[in-house]
């Protein structure tokens, strides 16, 4: 029997966010989103999901994909998501997401979806598979958020445009049908919102980068992390100072600040008179120490598949209960008959 009283605590604001299980998760995912997810658990009613429905908008190899879904779920627990405090589940196990997405699709304009930069980028990168799901991806994301009547959505800056569309869809539905959804606000960290590639700091750090030195994976070994930071592209000025034209150093300062909590002024003072070599080593070491316990917890969790299964089954049942309430309400408002 599921204890529904614990599912939604009315007094706290609701947070929803999700991450795709599309292979390696990066330091960008961690600093832009996941680190915050864990930090928000005490103050808010947090709901987090592994967005596997989103991930099949690009072709996935089924056996590998299944493994990535469970690994991503384990990683959420490893970074500190506590299933006693937060609701954590796998998106495809809660059928209401796909059902609400259809209704939202019918309330989203072709022109709105055509303007999404991620759609333009991804359709250029996967030109042989520009499927309808890739196009409609943001309305599924809106369904994720709106099903739980979320107030806040902690994401990196790259998801801001999708969040704005979710708000527009919620406002539109509220105007047409009356009082459907809470209109969600993005919750984007000041530092770490856009972690850049270590090889080309004008580009976002991304797991789909062909150059493995461009990104740090959350589960990378310490020696690989150190190598990647030592090879990070900087500039010829040799002065650890935030400024224009110093994208590489700005990025490393952002990472160091997000990991250690030090301000940019403190970092400048700490490395006054020192070269980039010392700075890169310090950033690498700080990242290694932050990620070490996560890797250890992840390794332990992956040895206990039965435990993971219990948590995601329980999560899906609780999520379905909440999502079902919203979906029923919207189905009624749209005019569908009672089941
Ligand atoms: P995804 O899986 O690409 O990324 C998960 C989270 O990581 C953040 N992120 C970054 N932050 C800073 N710097 C980077 N280089 C970086 N790379 C990734 C992302 O902003 C995101 O917060 N569509 C979403 C998943 C999703 C979702 C949702 C999010 C599905 N449904 C509902 C919020 C609400 C995505 O593909 O994220």
mmCIF file of C-alpha atoms and ligand atoms in Angstrom:
data_model
loop_
_atom_site.group_PDB
_atom_site.id
_atom_site.type_symbol
_atom_site.label_atom_id
_atom_site.label_comp_id
_atom_site.label_asym_id
_atom_site.label_seq_id
_atom_site.Cartn_x
_atom_site.Cartn_y
_atom_site.Cartn_z
ATOM 1 C CA UNK A 1 0.000 0.000 0.000
ATOM 2 C CA UNK A 2 1.406 3.398 -0.936
ATOM 3 C CA UNK A 3 1.352 6.100 1.662
ATOM 4 C CA UNK A 4 -0.257 8.866 -0.325
ATOM 5 C CA UNK A 5 -0.106 11.418 2.510
ATOM 6 C CA UNK A 6 3.612 11.655 1.922
ATOM 7 C CA UNK A 7 3.291 12.076 -1.814
ATOM 8 C CA UNK A 8 2.337 15.735 -1.823
ATOM 9 C CA UNK A 9 2.972 18.069 1.046
ATOM 10 C CA UNK A 10 0.720 20.994 0.307
ATOM 11 C CA UNK A 11 2.714 23.602 2.227
ATOM 12 C CA UNK A 12 5.898 23.262 0.222
ATOM 13 C CA UNK A 13 6.396 24.500 -3.327
ATOM 14 C CA UNK A 14 6.671 21.779 -5.943
ATOM 15 C CA UNK A 15 9.891 21.313 -7.888
ATOM 16 C CA UNK A 16 10.030 19.153 -10.998
ATOM 17 C CA UNK A 17 12.991 18.323 -13.179
ATOM 18 C CA UNK A 18 14.231 15.513 -15.391
ATOM 19 C CA UNK A 19 17.323 14.274 -17.160
ATOM 20 C CA UNK A 20 17.707 12.153 -20.273
ATOM 21 C CA UNK A 21 19.407 8.768 -19.911
ATOM 22 C CA UNK A 22 21.392 9.315 -23.078
ATOM 23 C CA UNK A 23 24.735 7.831 -22.055
ATOM 24 C CA UNK A 24 27.436 9.650 -20.217
ATOM 25 C CA UNK A 25 26.280 12.351 -17.848
ATOM 26 C CA UNK A 26 28.675 15.269 -17.629
ATOM 27 C CA UNK A 27 29.998 17.806 -15.174
ATOM 28 C CA UNK A 28 27.668 20.216 -17.033
ATOM 29 C CA UNK A 29 24.628 18.134 -16.052
ATOM 30 C CA UNK A 30 25.930 18.005 -12.500
ATOM 31 C CA UNK A 31 26.737 21.678 -11.964
ATOM 32 C CA UNK A 32 23.883 23.009 -14.111
ATOM 33 C CA UNK A 33 21.172 20.815 -12.629
ATOM 34 C CA UNK A 34 21.801 17.734 -10.491
ATOM 35 C CA UNK A 35 23.797 19.403 -7.728
ATOM 36 C CA UNK A 36 20.884 21.774 -7.212
ATOM 37 C CA UNK A 37 18.352 18.977 -7.269
ATOM 38 C CA UNK A 38 19.922 17.428 -4.195
ATOM 39 C CA UNK A 39 20.272 20.779 -2.415
ATOM 40 C CA UNK A 40 16.578 21.639 -2.865
ATOM 41 C CA UNK A 41 15.163 18.515 -1.232
ATOM 42 C CA UNK A 42 14.641 19.848 2.285
ATOM 43 C CA UNK A 43 13.022 23.100 1.337
ATOM 44 C CA UNK A 44 10.741 21.875 -1.464
ATOM 45 C CA UNK A 45 8.494 19.036 -2.479
ATOM 46 C CA UNK A 46 10.836 17.620 -5.151
ATOM 47 C CA UNK A 47 9.924 15.323 -8.035
ATOM 48 C CA UNK A 48 12.686 14.070 -10.323
ATOM 49 C CA UNK A 49 12.534 11.844 -13.343
ATOM 50 C CA UNK A 50 14.690 9.924 -15.809
ATOM 51 C CA UNK A 51 13.312 11.187 -19.142
ATOM 52 C CA UNK A 52 13.570 8.020 -21.204
ATOM 53 C CA UNK A 53 10.623 8.974 -23.460
ATOM 54 C CA UNK A 54 12.588 12.047 -24.493
ATOM 55 C CA UNK A 55 15.701 9.986 -25.177
ATOM 56 C CA UNK A 56 14.119 7.928 -27.989
ATOM 57 C CA UNK A 57 13.792 11.061 -30.111
ATOM 58 C CA UNK A 58 17.252 9.962 -31.247
ATOM 59 C CA UNK A 59 17.842 6.307 -32.126
ATOM 60 C CA UNK A 60 18.834 4.137 -29.126
ATOM 61 C CA UNK A 61 20.155 0.594 -29.160
ATOM 62 C CA UNK A 62 17.628 -1.243 -26.881
ATOM 63 C CA UNK A 63 19.997 -3.298 -24.658
ATOM 64 C CA UNK A 64 22.379 -0.385 -24.183
ATOM 65 C CA UNK A 65 19.478 1.976 -23.615
ATOM 66 C CA UNK A 66 17.983 -0.231 -20.876
ATOM 67 C CA UNK A 67 21.358 -0.144 -19.091
ATOM 68 C CA UNK A 68 21.620 3.634 -19.435
ATOM 69 C CA UNK A 69 18.169 4.117 -17.912
ATOM 70 C CA UNK A 70 19.025 2.125 -14.793
ATOM 71 C CA UNK A 71 22.466 3.762 -14.541
ATOM 72 C CA UNK A 72 20.961 7.231 -14.760
ATOM 73 C CA UNK A 73 18.435 6.306 -12.094
ATOM 74 C CA UNK A 74 21.235 5.002 -9.843
ATOM 75 C CA UNK A 75 23.226 8.160 -10.484
ATOM 76 C CA UNK A 76 20.358 10.314 -9.241
ATOM 77 C CA UNK A 77 20.453 8.420 -5.958
ATOM 78 C CA UNK A 78 24.267 8.572 -5.914
ATOM 79 C CA UNK A 79 24.327 12.372 -6.219
ATOM 80 C CA UNK A 80 22.161 12.511 -3.112
ATOM 81 C CA UNK A 81 18.517 12.337 -4.191
ATOM 82 C CA UNK A 82 16.917 10.675 -1.192
ATOM 83 C CA UNK A 83 13.789 8.644 -2.025
ATOM 84 C CA UNK A 84 12.567 9.267 1.539
ATOM 85 C CA UNK A 85 12.498 12.990 0.826
ATOM 86 C CA UNK A 86 11.889 13.232 -2.916
ATOM 87 C CA UNK A 87 9.832 11.412 -5.475
ATOM 88 C CA UNK A 88 12.081 9.844 -8.095
ATOM 89 C CA UNK A 89 10.847 7.786 -11.021
ATOM 90 C CA UNK A 90 11.328 6.707 -14.623
ATOM 91 C CA UNK A 91 9.162 8.655 -17.075
ATOM 92 C CA UNK A 92 8.041 5.763 -19.322
ATOM 93 C CA UNK A 93 6.590 3.971 -16.271
ATOM 94 C CA UNK A 94 4.032 6.726 -15.753
ATOM 95 C CA UNK A 95 1.717 6.593 -18.777
ATOM 96 C CA UNK A 96 0.076 9.948 -18.029
ATOM 97 C CA UNK A 97 3.123 11.752 -19.479
ATOM 98 C CA UNK A 98 2.456 10.498 -22.996
ATOM 99 C CA UNK A 99 -1.301 11.001 -22.609
ATOM 100 C CA UNK A 100 -1.090 14.623 -21.482
ATOM 101 C CA UNK A 101 1.593 15.298 -24.117
ATOM 102 C CA UNK A 102 -0.966 14.460 -26.827
ATOM 103 C CA UNK A 103 -3.448 16.989 -25.460
ATOM 104 C CA UNK A 104 -0.694 19.591 -25.198
ATOM 105 C CA UNK A 105 0.432 18.828 -28.767
ATOM 106 C CA UNK A 106 -3.027 19.835 -29.887
ATOM 107 C CA UNK A 107 -2.561 23.131 -28.041
ATOM 108 C CA UNK A 108 0.949 23.913 -29.290
ATOM 109 C CA UNK A 109 1.610 25.651 -32.574
ATOM 110 C CA UNK A 110 3.869 24.353 -35.343
ATOM 111 C CA UNK A 111 5.547 27.761 -35.465
ATOM 112 C CA UNK A 112 6.368 27.669 -31.740
ATOM 113 C CA UNK A 113 8.082 24.300 -32.001
ATOM 114 C CA UNK A 114 9.890 25.320 -35.210
ATOM 115 C CA UNK A 115 11.596 28.140 -33.322
ATOM 116 C CA UNK A 116 13.226 25.877 -30.705
ATOM 117 C CA UNK A 117 17.006 26.115 -31.074
ATOM 118 C CA UNK A 118 17.522 22.592 -29.718
ATOM 119 C CA UNK A 119 15.254 21.234 -32.465
ATOM 120 C CA UNK A 120 17.218 23.140 -35.097
ATOM 121 C CA UNK A 121 20.559 21.867 -33.702
ATOM 122 C CA UNK A 122 19.448 18.273 -33.248
ATOM 123 C CA UNK A 123 17.724 18.008 -36.606
ATOM 124 C CA UNK A 124 20.923 19.247 -38.235
ATOM 125 C CA UNK A 125 22.976 16.680 -36.281
ATOM 126 C CA UNK A 126 20.583 13.780 -36.959
ATOM 127 C CA UNK A 127 19.521 14.757 -40.468
ATOM 128 C CA UNK A 128 18.604 11.145 -41.301
ATOM 129 C CA UNK A 129 16.077 10.946 -38.447
ATOM 130 C CA UNK A 130 14.165 14.204 -38.048
ATOM 131 C CA UNK A 131 11.174 12.449 -36.473
ATOM 132 C CA UNK A 132 7.939 13.942 -35.176
ATOM 133 C CA UNK A 133 8.977 13.144 -31.584
ATOM 134 C CA UNK A 134 12.089 15.305 -31.929
ATOM 135 C CA UNK A 135 9.868 18.143 -33.091
ATOM 136 C CA UNK A 136 7.228 17.658 -30.372
ATOM 137 C CA UNK A 137 9.855 17.096 -27.625
ATOM 138 C CA UNK A 138 9.097 20.419 -25.823
ATOM 139 C CA UNK A 139 5.380 19.650 -25.418
ATOM 140 C CA UNK A 140 6.255 16.318 -23.790
ATOM 141 C CA UNK A 141 8.564 18.289 -21.496
ATOM 142 C CA UNK A 142 5.669 20.642 -20.723
ATOM 143 C CA UNK A 143 3.510 17.607 -19.887
ATOM 144 C CA UNK A 144 6.200 16.359 -17.462
ATOM 145 C CA UNK A 145 6.184 19.634 -15.580
ATOM 146 C CA UNK A 146 2.482 20.483 -15.713
ATOM 147 C CA UNK A 147 1.265 17.044 -14.577
ATOM 148 C CA UNK A 148 2.769 17.755 -11.148
ATOM 149 C CA UNK A 149 1.601 21.398 -11.028
ATOM 150 C CA UNK A 150 5.268 22.342 -10.499
ATOM 151 C CA UNK A 151 6.131 25.832 -9.266
ATOM 152 C CA UNK A 152 9.848 25.693 -10.058
ATOM 153 C CA UNK A 153 11.978 23.801 -12.564
ATOM 154 C CA UNK A 154 15.728 23.638 -11.826
ATOM 155 C CA UNK A 155 17.595 23.356 -15.135
ATOM 156 C CA UNK A 156 20.721 24.602 -16.905
ATOM 157 C CA UNK A 157 20.470 27.656 -19.156
ATOM 158 C CA UNK A 158 20.131 25.509 -22.300
ATOM 159 C CA UNK A 159 16.606 24.467 -21.244
ATOM 160 C CA UNK A 160 15.332 28.018 -20.727
ATOM 161 C CA UNK A 161 13.626 28.250 -24.114
ATOM 162 C CA UNK A 162 11.763 24.964 -23.505
ATOM 163 C CA UNK A 163 10.662 26.237 -20.108
ATOM 164 C CA UNK A 164 9.313 29.425 -21.648
ATOM 165 C CA UNK A 165 7.274 27.335 -24.057
ATOM 166 C CA UNK A 166 5.941 25.231 -21.151
ATOM 167 C CA UNK A 167 4.781 28.436 -19.512
ATOM 168 C CA UNK A 168 3.122 29.645 -22.729
ATOM 169 C CA UNK A 169 1.291 26.318 -23.096
ATOM 170 C CA UNK A 170 0.143 26.411 -19.460
ATOM 171 C CA UNK A 171 -1.110 30.002 -19.794
ATOM 172 C CA UNK A 172 -2.921 29.165 -23.038
ATOM 173 C CA UNK A 173 -4.630 26.107 -21.549
ATOM 174 C CA UNK A 174 -5.631 28.130 -18.482
ATOM 175 C CA UNK A 175 -7.179 30.785 -20.724
ATOM 176 C CA UNK A 176 -9.051 28.338 -22.943
ATOM 177 C CA UNK A 177 -10.229 25.807 -20.353
ATOM 178 C CA UNK A 178 -9.832 27.698 -17.071
ATOM 179 C CA UNK A 179 -7.557 26.831 -14.161
ATOM 180 C CA UNK A 180 -5.661 23.843 -15.572
ATOM 181 C CA UNK A 181 -2.063 24.297 -14.496
ATOM 182 C CA UNK A 182 0.332 26.114 -12.204
ATOM 183 C CA UNK A 183 2.535 28.261 -14.448
ATOM 184 C CA UNK A 184 6.107 27.079 -13.714
ATOM 185 C CA UNK A 185 9.148 29.294 -13.213
ATOM 186 C CA UNK A 186 12.652 28.297 -14.351
ATOM 187 C CA UNK A 187 15.202 27.949 -11.551
ATOM 188 C CA UNK A 188 18.618 28.444 -13.145
ATOM 189 C CA UNK A 189 21.776 28.595 -10.997
ATOM 190 C CA UNK A 190 23.866 31.776 -11.161
ATOM 191 C CA UNK A 191 27.091 29.805 -11.460
ATOM 192 C CA UNK A 192 27.276 26.554 -13.411
ATOM 193 C CA UNK A 193 24.224 27.265 -15.584
ATOM 194 C CA UNK A 194 26.261 26.793 -18.733
ATOM 195 C CA UNK A 195 29.401 24.726 -18.354
ATOM 196 C CA UNK A 196 31.387 25.007 -21.571
ATOM 197 C CA UNK A 197 33.500 22.505 -23.520
ATOM 198 C CA UNK A 198 37.074 22.209 -22.227
ATOM 199 C CA UNK A 199 38.334 22.094 -25.819
ATOM 200 C CA UNK A 200 36.171 24.808 -27.367
ATOM 201 C CA UNK A 201 34.832 27.099 -24.622
ATOM 202 C CA UNK A 202 32.474 28.802 -27.060
ATOM 203 C CA UNK A 203 30.390 25.592 -27.103
ATOM 204 C CA UNK A 204 28.318 23.989 -24.325
ATOM 205 C CA UNK A 205 29.931 20.985 -22.604
ATOM 206 C CA UNK A 206 28.060 18.047 -24.096
ATOM 207 C CA UNK A 207 28.253 14.274 -23.897
ATOM 208 C CA UNK A 208 27.680 14.103 -27.653
ATOM 209 C CA UNK A 209 30.995 15.863 -28.340
ATOM 210 C CA UNK A 210 33.268 13.727 -30.565
ATOM 211 C CA UNK A 211 36.317 14.799 -28.565
ATOM 212 C CA UNK A 212 36.277 13.046 -25.164
ATOM 213 C CA UNK A 213 38.654 15.661 -23.771
ATOM 214 C CA UNK A 214 35.929 18.263 -24.279
ATOM 215 C CA UNK A 215 33.778 16.976 -21.424
ATOM 216 C CA UNK A 216 34.218 15.515 -17.951
ATOM 217 C CA UNK A 217 31.834 12.669 -17.180
ATOM 218 C CA UNK A 218 30.476 12.450 -13.633
ATOM 219 C CA UNK A 219 31.811 8.878 -13.480
ATOM 220 C CA UNK A 220 35.228 9.581 -15.069
ATOM 221 C CA UNK A 221 38.260 8.181 -13.249
ATOM 222 C CA UNK A 222 40.355 10.749 -11.313
ATOM 223 C CA UNK A 223 43.327 10.412 -13.698
ATOM 224 C CA UNK A 224 41.068 11.096 -16.697
ATOM 225 C CA UNK A 225 39.558 14.138 -15.000
ATOM 226 C CA UNK A 226 43.016 15.515 -14.231
ATOM 227 C CA UNK A 227 44.202 14.908 -17.816
ATOM 228 C CA UNK A 228 41.170 16.666 -19.262
ATOM 229 C CA UNK A 229 41.628 19.746 -17.082
ATOM 230 C CA UNK A 230 45.368 19.907 -17.775
ATOM 231 C CA UNK A 231 44.586 19.921 -21.507
ATOM 232 C CA UNK A 232 41.810 22.487 -21.213
ATOM 233 C CA UNK A 233 42.086 25.255 -23.795
ATOM 234 C CA UNK A 234 42.853 28.675 -22.237
ATOM 235 C CA UNK A 235 44.572 31.799 -23.638
ATOM 236 C CA UNK A 236 48.055 33.244 -23.771
ATOM 237 C CA UNK A 237 47.652 35.862 -21.039
ATOM 238 C CA UNK A 238 48.598 33.564 -18.139
ATOM 239 C CA UNK A 239 46.547 35.500 -15.596
ATOM 240 C CA UNK A 240 43.683 33.924 -13.641
ATOM 241 C CA UNK A 241 41.152 36.712 -14.037
ATOM 242 C CA UNK A 242 37.566 36.742 -15.298
ATOM 243 C CA UNK A 243 37.195 38.819 -18.462
ATOM 244 C CA UNK A 244 36.170 39.277 -22.054
ATOM 245 C CA UNK A 245 37.966 37.076 -24.591
ATOM 246 C CA UNK A 246 38.983 34.648 -21.835
ATOM 247 C CA UNK A 247 36.263 32.048 -22.400
ATOM 248 C CA UNK A 248 38.460 29.126 -21.351
ATOM 249 C CA UNK A 249 39.535 30.722 -18.057
ATOM 250 C CA UNK A 250 36.030 32.067 -17.407
ATOM 251 C CA UNK A 251 34.708 28.532 -17.775
ATOM 252 C CA UNK A 252 37.331 27.056 -15.442
ATOM 253 C CA UNK A 253 36.645 29.798 -12.898
ATOM 254 C CA UNK A 254 32.922 29.028 -13.128
ATOM 255 C CA UNK A 255 33.560 25.332 -12.532
ATOM 256 C CA UNK A 256 35.935 26.005 -9.634
ATOM 257 C CA UNK A 257 33.503 28.455 -8.079
ATOM 258 C CA UNK A 258 30.510 26.091 -8.454
ATOM 259 C CA UNK A 259 32.469 23.227 -6.909
ATOM 260 C CA UNK A 260 34.206 25.053 -4.043
ATOM 261 C CA UNK A 261 31.695 27.840 -3.347
ATOM 262 C CA UNK A 262 34.503 30.438 -3.665
ATOM 263 C CA UNK A 263 33.734 33.790 -5.280
ATOM 264 C CA UNK A 264 35.556 34.977 -8.411
ATOM 265 C CA UNK A 265 37.440 37.580 -6.321
ATOM 266 C CA UNK A 266 38.629 34.875 -3.930
ATOM 267 C CA UNK A 267 39.763 32.735 -6.840
ATOM 268 C CA UNK A 268 41.664 35.644 -8.421
ATOM 269 C CA UNK A 269 43.390 36.328 -5.100
ATOM 270 C CA UNK A 270 44.210 32.639 -4.570
ATOM 271 C CA UNK A 271 45.988 32.386 -7.943
ATOM 272 C CA UNK A 272 47.594 35.824 -8.042
ATOM 273 C CA UNK A 273 51.080 35.449 -9.512
ATOM 274 C CA UNK A 274 50.535 31.775 -10.315
ATOM 275 C CA UNK A 275 50.331 30.285 -13.807
ATOM 276 C CA UNK A 276 47.533 28.438 -15.575
ATOM 277 C CA UNK A 277 49.185 25.084 -14.809
ATOM 278 C CA UNK A 278 48.619 25.514 -11.055
ATOM 279 C CA UNK A 279 45.079 26.729 -11.610
ATOM 280 C CA UNK A 280 44.120 23.837 -13.892
ATOM 281 C CA UNK A 281 45.526 21.346 -11.380
ATOM 282 C CA UNK A 282 43.523 22.955 -8.567
ATOM 283 C CA UNK A 283 40.300 22.874 -10.606
ATOM 284 C CA UNK A 284 40.911 19.226 -11.546
ATOM 285 C CA UNK A 285 41.584 18.230 -7.940
ATOM 286 C CA UNK A 286 38.488 20.028 -6.646
ATOM 287 C CA UNK A 287 36.330 18.297 -9.248
ATOM 288 C CA UNK A 288 37.880 14.890 -8.492
ATOM 289 C CA UNK A 289 37.128 15.297 -4.779
ATOM 290 C CA UNK A 290 33.556 16.430 -5.424
ATOM 291 C CA UNK A 291 32.824 13.512 -7.759
ATOM 292 C CA UNK A 292 34.680 10.771 -5.835
ATOM 293 C CA UNK A 293 31.919 9.946 -3.301
ATOM 294 C CA UNK A 294 29.321 10.010 -6.075
ATOM 295 C CA UNK A 295 31.251 7.380 -8.018
ATOM 296 C CA UNK A 296 31.639 5.236 -4.937
ATOM 297 C CA UNK A 297 27.925 5.383 -4.115
ATOM 298 C CA UNK A 298 27.057 4.701 -7.736
ATOM 299 C CA UNK A 299 29.241 1.557 -7.801
ATOM 300 C CA UNK A 300 27.544 0.266 -4.649
ATOM 301 C CA UNK A 301 24.029 1.006 -5.893
ATOM 302 C CA UNK A 302 24.662 -0.789 -9.180
ATOM 303 C CA UNK A 303 25.463 -3.924 -7.182
ATOM 304 C CA UNK A 304 21.959 -3.846 -5.682
ATOM 305 C CA UNK A 305 19.525 -4.017 -8.583
ATOM 306 C CA UNK A 306 16.702 -5.278 -6.336
ATOM 307 C CA UNK A 307 16.917 -2.113 -4.227
ATOM 308 C CA UNK A 308 16.880 0.112 -7.322
ATOM 309 C CA UNK A 309 13.865 -1.773 -8.637
ATOM 310 C CA UNK A 310 11.961 -1.250 -5.396
ATOM 311 C CA UNK A 311 12.665 2.465 -5.474
ATOM 312 C CA UNK A 312 11.631 2.999 -9.080
ATOM 313 C CA UNK A 313 8.482 0.883 -8.790
ATOM 314 C CA UNK A 314 7.456 2.789 -5.700
ATOM 315 C CA UNK A 315 8.312 6.108 -7.385
ATOM 316 C CA UNK A 316 6.244 5.261 -10.475
ATOM 317 C CA UNK A 317 3.211 4.336 -8.344
ATOM 318 C CA UNK A 318 3.363 7.610 -6.407
ATOM 319 C CA UNK A 319 4.004 9.693 -9.538
ATOM 320 C CA UNK A 320 1.094 8.013 -11.331
ATOM 321 C CA UNK A 321 -1.223 8.885 -8.468
ATOM 322 C CA UNK A 322 -0.385 12.608 -8.692
ATOM 323 C CA UNK A 323 -0.196 12.686 -12.493
ATOM 324 C CA UNK A 324 -3.507 10.803 -12.742
ATOM 325 C CA UNK A 325 -5.311 13.491 -10.773
ATOM 326 C CA UNK A 326 -4.116 16.229 -13.144
ATOM 327 C CA UNK A 327 -4.752 14.169 -16.265
ATOM 328 C CA UNK A 328 -8.330 13.342 -15.201
ATOM 329 C CA UNK A 329 -9.017 16.993 -14.552
ATOM 330 C CA UNK A 330 -7.670 18.047 -17.956
ATOM 331 C CA UNK A 331 -9.506 15.274 -19.787
ATOM 332 C CA UNK A 332 -12.756 16.475 -18.239
ATOM 333 C CA UNK A 333 -12.020 20.092 -19.128
ATOM 334 C CA UNK A 334 -11.236 19.183 -22.728
ATOM 335 C CA UNK A 335 -14.585 17.385 -22.951
ATOM 336 C CA UNK A 336 -13.648 13.707 -22.892
ATOM 337 C CA UNK A 337 -16.114 11.328 -21.270
ATOM 338 C CA UNK A 338 -15.433 9.971 -17.779
ATOM 339 C CA UNK A 339 -13.724 6.569 -17.952
HETATM 340 P P1 LIG B 1 19.416 16.990 -20.456
HETATM 341 O O1 LIG B 1 19.225 15.546 -20.184
HETATM 342 O O2 LIG B 1 20.071 17.381 -21.748
HETATM 343 O O3 LIG B 1 20.226 17.681 -19.304
HETATM 344 C C1 LIG B 1 19.858 17.539 -17.937
HETATM 345 C C2 LIG B 1 20.129 18.828 -17.199
HETATM 346 O O4 LIG B 1 21.516 19.191 -17.318
HETATM 347 C C3 LIG B 1 21.617 20.550 -17.750
HETATM 348 N N1 LIG B 1 22.844 20.698 -18.571
HETATM 349 C C4 LIG B 1 23.768 21.628 -18.377
HETATM 350 N N2 LIG B 1 23.872 22.615 -17.471
HETATM 351 C C5 LIG B 1 24.970 23.409 -17.531
HETATM 352 N N3 LIG B 1 25.964 23.258 -18.441
HETATM 353 C C6 LIG B 1 25.900 22.302 -19.390
HETATM 354 N N4 LIG B 1 26.895 22.154 -20.258
HETATM 355 C C7 LIG B 1 24.758 21.419 -19.370
HETATM 356 N N5 LIG B 1 24.387 20.357 -20.138
HETATM 357 C C8 LIG B 1 23.210 19.921 -19.628
HETATM 358 C C9 LIG B 1 20.343 20.786 -18.552
HETATM 359 O O5 LIG B 1 20.032 22.148 -18.630
HETATM 360 C C10 LIG B 1 19.318 19.994 -17.780
HETATM 361 O O6 LIG B 1 18.807 20.764 -16.720
HETATM 362 N N6 LIG B 1 14.813 18.177 -21.924
HETATM 363 C C11 LIG B 1 15.666 17.989 -20.765
HETATM 364 C C12 LIG B 1 15.165 16.864 -19.844
HETATM 365 C C13 LIG B 1 13.764 17.044 -19.435
HETATM 366 C C14 LIG B 1 13.276 18.020 -18.515
HETATM 367 C C15 LIG B 1 11.881 17.776 -18.418
HETATM 368 C C16 LIG B 1 13.892 19.032 -17.767
HETATM 369 C C17 LIG B 1 12.698 16.300 -19.837
HETATM 370 N N7 LIG B 1 11.585 16.735 -19.231
HETATM 371 C C18 LIG B 1 11.080 18.570 -17.590
HETATM 372 C C19 LIG B 1 13.086 19.828 -16.945
HETATM 373 C C20 LIG B 1 11.709 19.591 -16.867
HETATM 374 C C21 LIG B 1 17.039 17.613 -21.246
HETATM 375 O O7 LIG B 1 17.214 17.101 -22.329
HETATM 376 O O8 LIG B 1 18.012 17.741 -20.307
#
